[in-house]
mmCIF file of C-alpha atoms in Angstrom:
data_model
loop_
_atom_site.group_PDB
_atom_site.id
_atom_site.type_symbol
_atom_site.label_atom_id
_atom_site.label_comp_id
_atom_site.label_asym_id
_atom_site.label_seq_id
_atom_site.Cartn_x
_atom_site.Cartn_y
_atom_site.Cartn_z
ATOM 1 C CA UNK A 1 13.202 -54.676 -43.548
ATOM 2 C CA UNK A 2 15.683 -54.616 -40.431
ATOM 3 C CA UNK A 3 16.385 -50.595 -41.442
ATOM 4 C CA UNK A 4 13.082 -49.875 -41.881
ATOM 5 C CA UNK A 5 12.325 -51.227 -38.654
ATOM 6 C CA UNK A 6 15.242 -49.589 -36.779
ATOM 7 C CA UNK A 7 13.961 -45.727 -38.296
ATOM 8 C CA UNK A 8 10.446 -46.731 -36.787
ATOM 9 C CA UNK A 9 11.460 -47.668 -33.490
ATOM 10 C CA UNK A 10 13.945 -44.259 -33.552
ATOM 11 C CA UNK A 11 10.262 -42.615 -34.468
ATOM 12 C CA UNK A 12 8.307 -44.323 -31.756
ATOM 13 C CA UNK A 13 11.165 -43.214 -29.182
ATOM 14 C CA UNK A 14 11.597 -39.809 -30.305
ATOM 15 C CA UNK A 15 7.542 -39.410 -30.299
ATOM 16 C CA UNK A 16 7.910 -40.471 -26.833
ATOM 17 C CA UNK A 17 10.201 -38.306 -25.941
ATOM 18 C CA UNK A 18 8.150 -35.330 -27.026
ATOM 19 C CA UNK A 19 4.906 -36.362 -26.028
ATOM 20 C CA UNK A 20 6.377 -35.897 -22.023
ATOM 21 C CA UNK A 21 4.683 -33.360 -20.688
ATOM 22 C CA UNK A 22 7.423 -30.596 -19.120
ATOM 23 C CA UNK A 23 6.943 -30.049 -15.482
ATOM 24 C CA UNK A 24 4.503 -26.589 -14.597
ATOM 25 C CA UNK A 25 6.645 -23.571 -14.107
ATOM 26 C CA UNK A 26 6.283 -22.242 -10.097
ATOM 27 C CA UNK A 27 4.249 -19.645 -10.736
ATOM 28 C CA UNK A 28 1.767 -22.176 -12.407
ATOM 29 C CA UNK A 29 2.141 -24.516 -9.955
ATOM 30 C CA UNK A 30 1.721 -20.857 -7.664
ATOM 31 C CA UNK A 31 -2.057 -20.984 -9.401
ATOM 32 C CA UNK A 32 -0.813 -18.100 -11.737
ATOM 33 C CA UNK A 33 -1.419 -14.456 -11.488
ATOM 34 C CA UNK A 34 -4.782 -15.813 -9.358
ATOM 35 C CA UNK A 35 -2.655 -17.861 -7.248
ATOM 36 C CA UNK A 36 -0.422 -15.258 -6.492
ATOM 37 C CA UNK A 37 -3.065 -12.863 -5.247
ATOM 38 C CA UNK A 38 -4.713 -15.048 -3.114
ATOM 39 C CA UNK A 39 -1.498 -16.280 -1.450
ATOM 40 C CA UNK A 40 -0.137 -12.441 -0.909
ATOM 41 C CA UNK A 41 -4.165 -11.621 0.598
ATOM 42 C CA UNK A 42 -4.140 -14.998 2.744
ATOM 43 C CA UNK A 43 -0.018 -14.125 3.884
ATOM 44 C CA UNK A 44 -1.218 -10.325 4.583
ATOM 45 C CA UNK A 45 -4.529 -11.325 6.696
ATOM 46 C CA UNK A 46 -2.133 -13.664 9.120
ATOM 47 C CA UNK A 47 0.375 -11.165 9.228
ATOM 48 C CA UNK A 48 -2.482 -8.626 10.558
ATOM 49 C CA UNK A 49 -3.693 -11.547 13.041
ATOM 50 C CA UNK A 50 -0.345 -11.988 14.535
ATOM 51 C CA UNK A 51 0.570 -9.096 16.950
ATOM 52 C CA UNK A 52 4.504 -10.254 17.344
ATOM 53 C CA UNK A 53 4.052 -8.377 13.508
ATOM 54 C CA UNK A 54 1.288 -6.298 12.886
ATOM 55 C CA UNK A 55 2.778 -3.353 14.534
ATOM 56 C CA UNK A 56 5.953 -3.482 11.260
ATOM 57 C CA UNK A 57 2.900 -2.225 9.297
ATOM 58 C CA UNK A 58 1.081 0.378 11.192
ATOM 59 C CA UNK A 59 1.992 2.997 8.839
ATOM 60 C CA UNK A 60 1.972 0.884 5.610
ATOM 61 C CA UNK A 61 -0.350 1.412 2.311
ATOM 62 C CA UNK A 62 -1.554 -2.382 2.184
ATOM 63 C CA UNK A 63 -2.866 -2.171 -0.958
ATOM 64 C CA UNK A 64 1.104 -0.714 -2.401
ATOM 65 C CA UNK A 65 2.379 -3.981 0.228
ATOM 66 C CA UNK A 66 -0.126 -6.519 -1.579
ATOM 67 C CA UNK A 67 0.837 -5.271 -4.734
ATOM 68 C CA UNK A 68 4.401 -5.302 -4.501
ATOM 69 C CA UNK A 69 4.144 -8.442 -2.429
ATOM 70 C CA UNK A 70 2.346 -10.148 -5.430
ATOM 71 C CA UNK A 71 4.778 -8.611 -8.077
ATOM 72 C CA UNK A 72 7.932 -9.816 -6.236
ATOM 73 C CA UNK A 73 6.339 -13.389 -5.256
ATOM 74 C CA UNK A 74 5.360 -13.636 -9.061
ATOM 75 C CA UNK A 75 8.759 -12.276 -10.445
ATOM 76 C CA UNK A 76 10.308 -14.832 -8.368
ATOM 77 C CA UNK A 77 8.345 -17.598 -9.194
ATOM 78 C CA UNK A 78 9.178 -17.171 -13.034
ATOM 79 C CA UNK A 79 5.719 -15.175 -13.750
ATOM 80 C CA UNK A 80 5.582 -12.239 -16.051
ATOM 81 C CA UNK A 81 5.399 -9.618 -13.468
ATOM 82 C CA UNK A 82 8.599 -7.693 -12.616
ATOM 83 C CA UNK A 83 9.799 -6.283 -8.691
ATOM 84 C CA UNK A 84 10.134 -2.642 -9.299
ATOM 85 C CA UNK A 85 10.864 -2.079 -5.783
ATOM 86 C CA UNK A 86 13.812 -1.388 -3.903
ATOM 87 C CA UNK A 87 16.276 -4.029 -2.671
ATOM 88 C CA UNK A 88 15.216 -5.978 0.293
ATOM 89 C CA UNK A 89 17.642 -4.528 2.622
ATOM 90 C CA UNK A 90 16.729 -1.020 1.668
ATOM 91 C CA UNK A 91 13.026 -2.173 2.391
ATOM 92 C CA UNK A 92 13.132 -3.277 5.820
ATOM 93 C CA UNK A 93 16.207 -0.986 6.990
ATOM 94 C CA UNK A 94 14.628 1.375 9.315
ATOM 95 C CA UNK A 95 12.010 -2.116 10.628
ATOM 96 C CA UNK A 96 13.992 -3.201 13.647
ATOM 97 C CA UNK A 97 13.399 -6.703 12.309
ATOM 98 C CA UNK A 98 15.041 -9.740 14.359
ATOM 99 C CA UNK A 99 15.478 -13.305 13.254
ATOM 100 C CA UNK A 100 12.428 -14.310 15.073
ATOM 101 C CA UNK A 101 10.289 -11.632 13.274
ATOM 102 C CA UNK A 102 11.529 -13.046 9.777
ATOM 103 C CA UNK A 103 11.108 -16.741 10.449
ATOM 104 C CA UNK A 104 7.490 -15.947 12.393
ATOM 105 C CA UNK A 105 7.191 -14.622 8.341
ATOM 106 C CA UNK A 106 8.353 -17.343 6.458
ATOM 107 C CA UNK A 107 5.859 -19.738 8.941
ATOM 108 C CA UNK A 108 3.182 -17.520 7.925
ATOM 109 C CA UNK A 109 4.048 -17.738 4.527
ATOM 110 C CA UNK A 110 4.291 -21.962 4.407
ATOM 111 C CA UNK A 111 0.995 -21.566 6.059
ATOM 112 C CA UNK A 112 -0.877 -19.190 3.468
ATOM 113 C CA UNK A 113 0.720 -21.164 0.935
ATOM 114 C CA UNK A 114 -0.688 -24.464 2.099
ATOM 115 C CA UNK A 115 -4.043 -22.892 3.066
ATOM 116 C CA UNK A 116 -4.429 -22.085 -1.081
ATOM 117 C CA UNK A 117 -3.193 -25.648 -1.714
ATOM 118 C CA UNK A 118 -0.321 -25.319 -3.459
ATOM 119 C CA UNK A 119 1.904 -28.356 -3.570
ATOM 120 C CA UNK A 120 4.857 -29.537 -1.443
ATOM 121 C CA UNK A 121 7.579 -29.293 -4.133
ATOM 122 C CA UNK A 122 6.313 -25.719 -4.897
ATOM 123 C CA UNK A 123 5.642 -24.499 -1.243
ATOM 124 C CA UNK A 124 9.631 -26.074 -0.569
ATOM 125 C CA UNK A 125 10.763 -23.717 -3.572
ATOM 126 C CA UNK A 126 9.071 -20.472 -2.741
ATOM 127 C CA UNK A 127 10.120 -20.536 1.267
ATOM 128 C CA UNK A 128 13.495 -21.666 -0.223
ATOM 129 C CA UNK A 129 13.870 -18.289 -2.134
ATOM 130 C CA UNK A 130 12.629 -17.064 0.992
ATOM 131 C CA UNK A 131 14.987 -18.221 3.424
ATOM 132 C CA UNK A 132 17.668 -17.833 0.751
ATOM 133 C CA UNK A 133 16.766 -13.446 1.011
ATOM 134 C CA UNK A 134 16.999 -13.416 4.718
ATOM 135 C CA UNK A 135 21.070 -11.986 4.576
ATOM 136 C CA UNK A 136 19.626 -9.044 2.281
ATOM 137 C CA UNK A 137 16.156 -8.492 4.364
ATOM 138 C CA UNK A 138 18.110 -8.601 7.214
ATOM 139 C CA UNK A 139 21.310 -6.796 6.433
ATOM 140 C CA UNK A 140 20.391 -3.265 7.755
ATOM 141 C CA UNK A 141 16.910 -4.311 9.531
ATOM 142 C CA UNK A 142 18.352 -5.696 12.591
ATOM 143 C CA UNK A 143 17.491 -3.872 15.682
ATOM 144 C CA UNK A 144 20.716 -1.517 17.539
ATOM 145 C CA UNK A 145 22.436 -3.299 19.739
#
């Protein structure tokens, strides 16, 4: 009787163990392939409306930028999609880009990411992989001195 009661409270512990749900991956917690386009339209409208930055993309296809924007965003996040761009120093090279002009991105990027509701922990992680790129955005961007 004690076994058989030891193997069923190993059972009920075990079947609690698996019944945890795991925590949603970023790019669910991102909304998904959904989420991910509506962040990269919401981030691309206040980068229009801000004229510190609208000027970097006066000669820019927005629909390639949304697109590579949302595969890059969704690649990082741990979605199915996969960056086929070149590296982000390459990118912004010939930009001029100063600190300022990055962080006034990043805000604008916390900001379209809270605007489509996405949560704390996951709007922490994505600026985090954000701020974590700015040596390789910002490598060969910076303005001549």
């Amino acid at each position: 009787m004690a076994r058989a009661c030891y193997w069923l409270m190993v059972l009920l512990l075990l079947s609690g163990c698996g019944s945890q749900a795991a925590s949603p991956s970023l790019y669910r917690q991102l909304g998904g392939q959904p989420g991910v386009e509506a962040i990269v339209h919401d981030f691309l409208i206040r980068m229009a409306d801000d004229a510190r930055l609208v000027g970097f993309f006066a000669h820019t296809n927005i629909d390639h930028l949304a697109d590579s924007l949302g595969d890059q965003l969704c690649e990082v996040s741990g979605g199915p999609c996969h960056y086929q761009g070149p590296p982000m120093d390459r990118v912004h090279q010939h930009m001029g880009l100063t600190d300022d002009d990055f962080y006034a991105m990043i805000g604008h990027l916390n900001k379209a990411l809270m605007a489509q509701g996405v949560p704390a922990g996951a709007r922490q992680r994505v600026i985090g992989i954000h701020l974590a790129a700015h040596e390789d955005v910002m490598r060969l961007a910076r303005p001549a001195h």
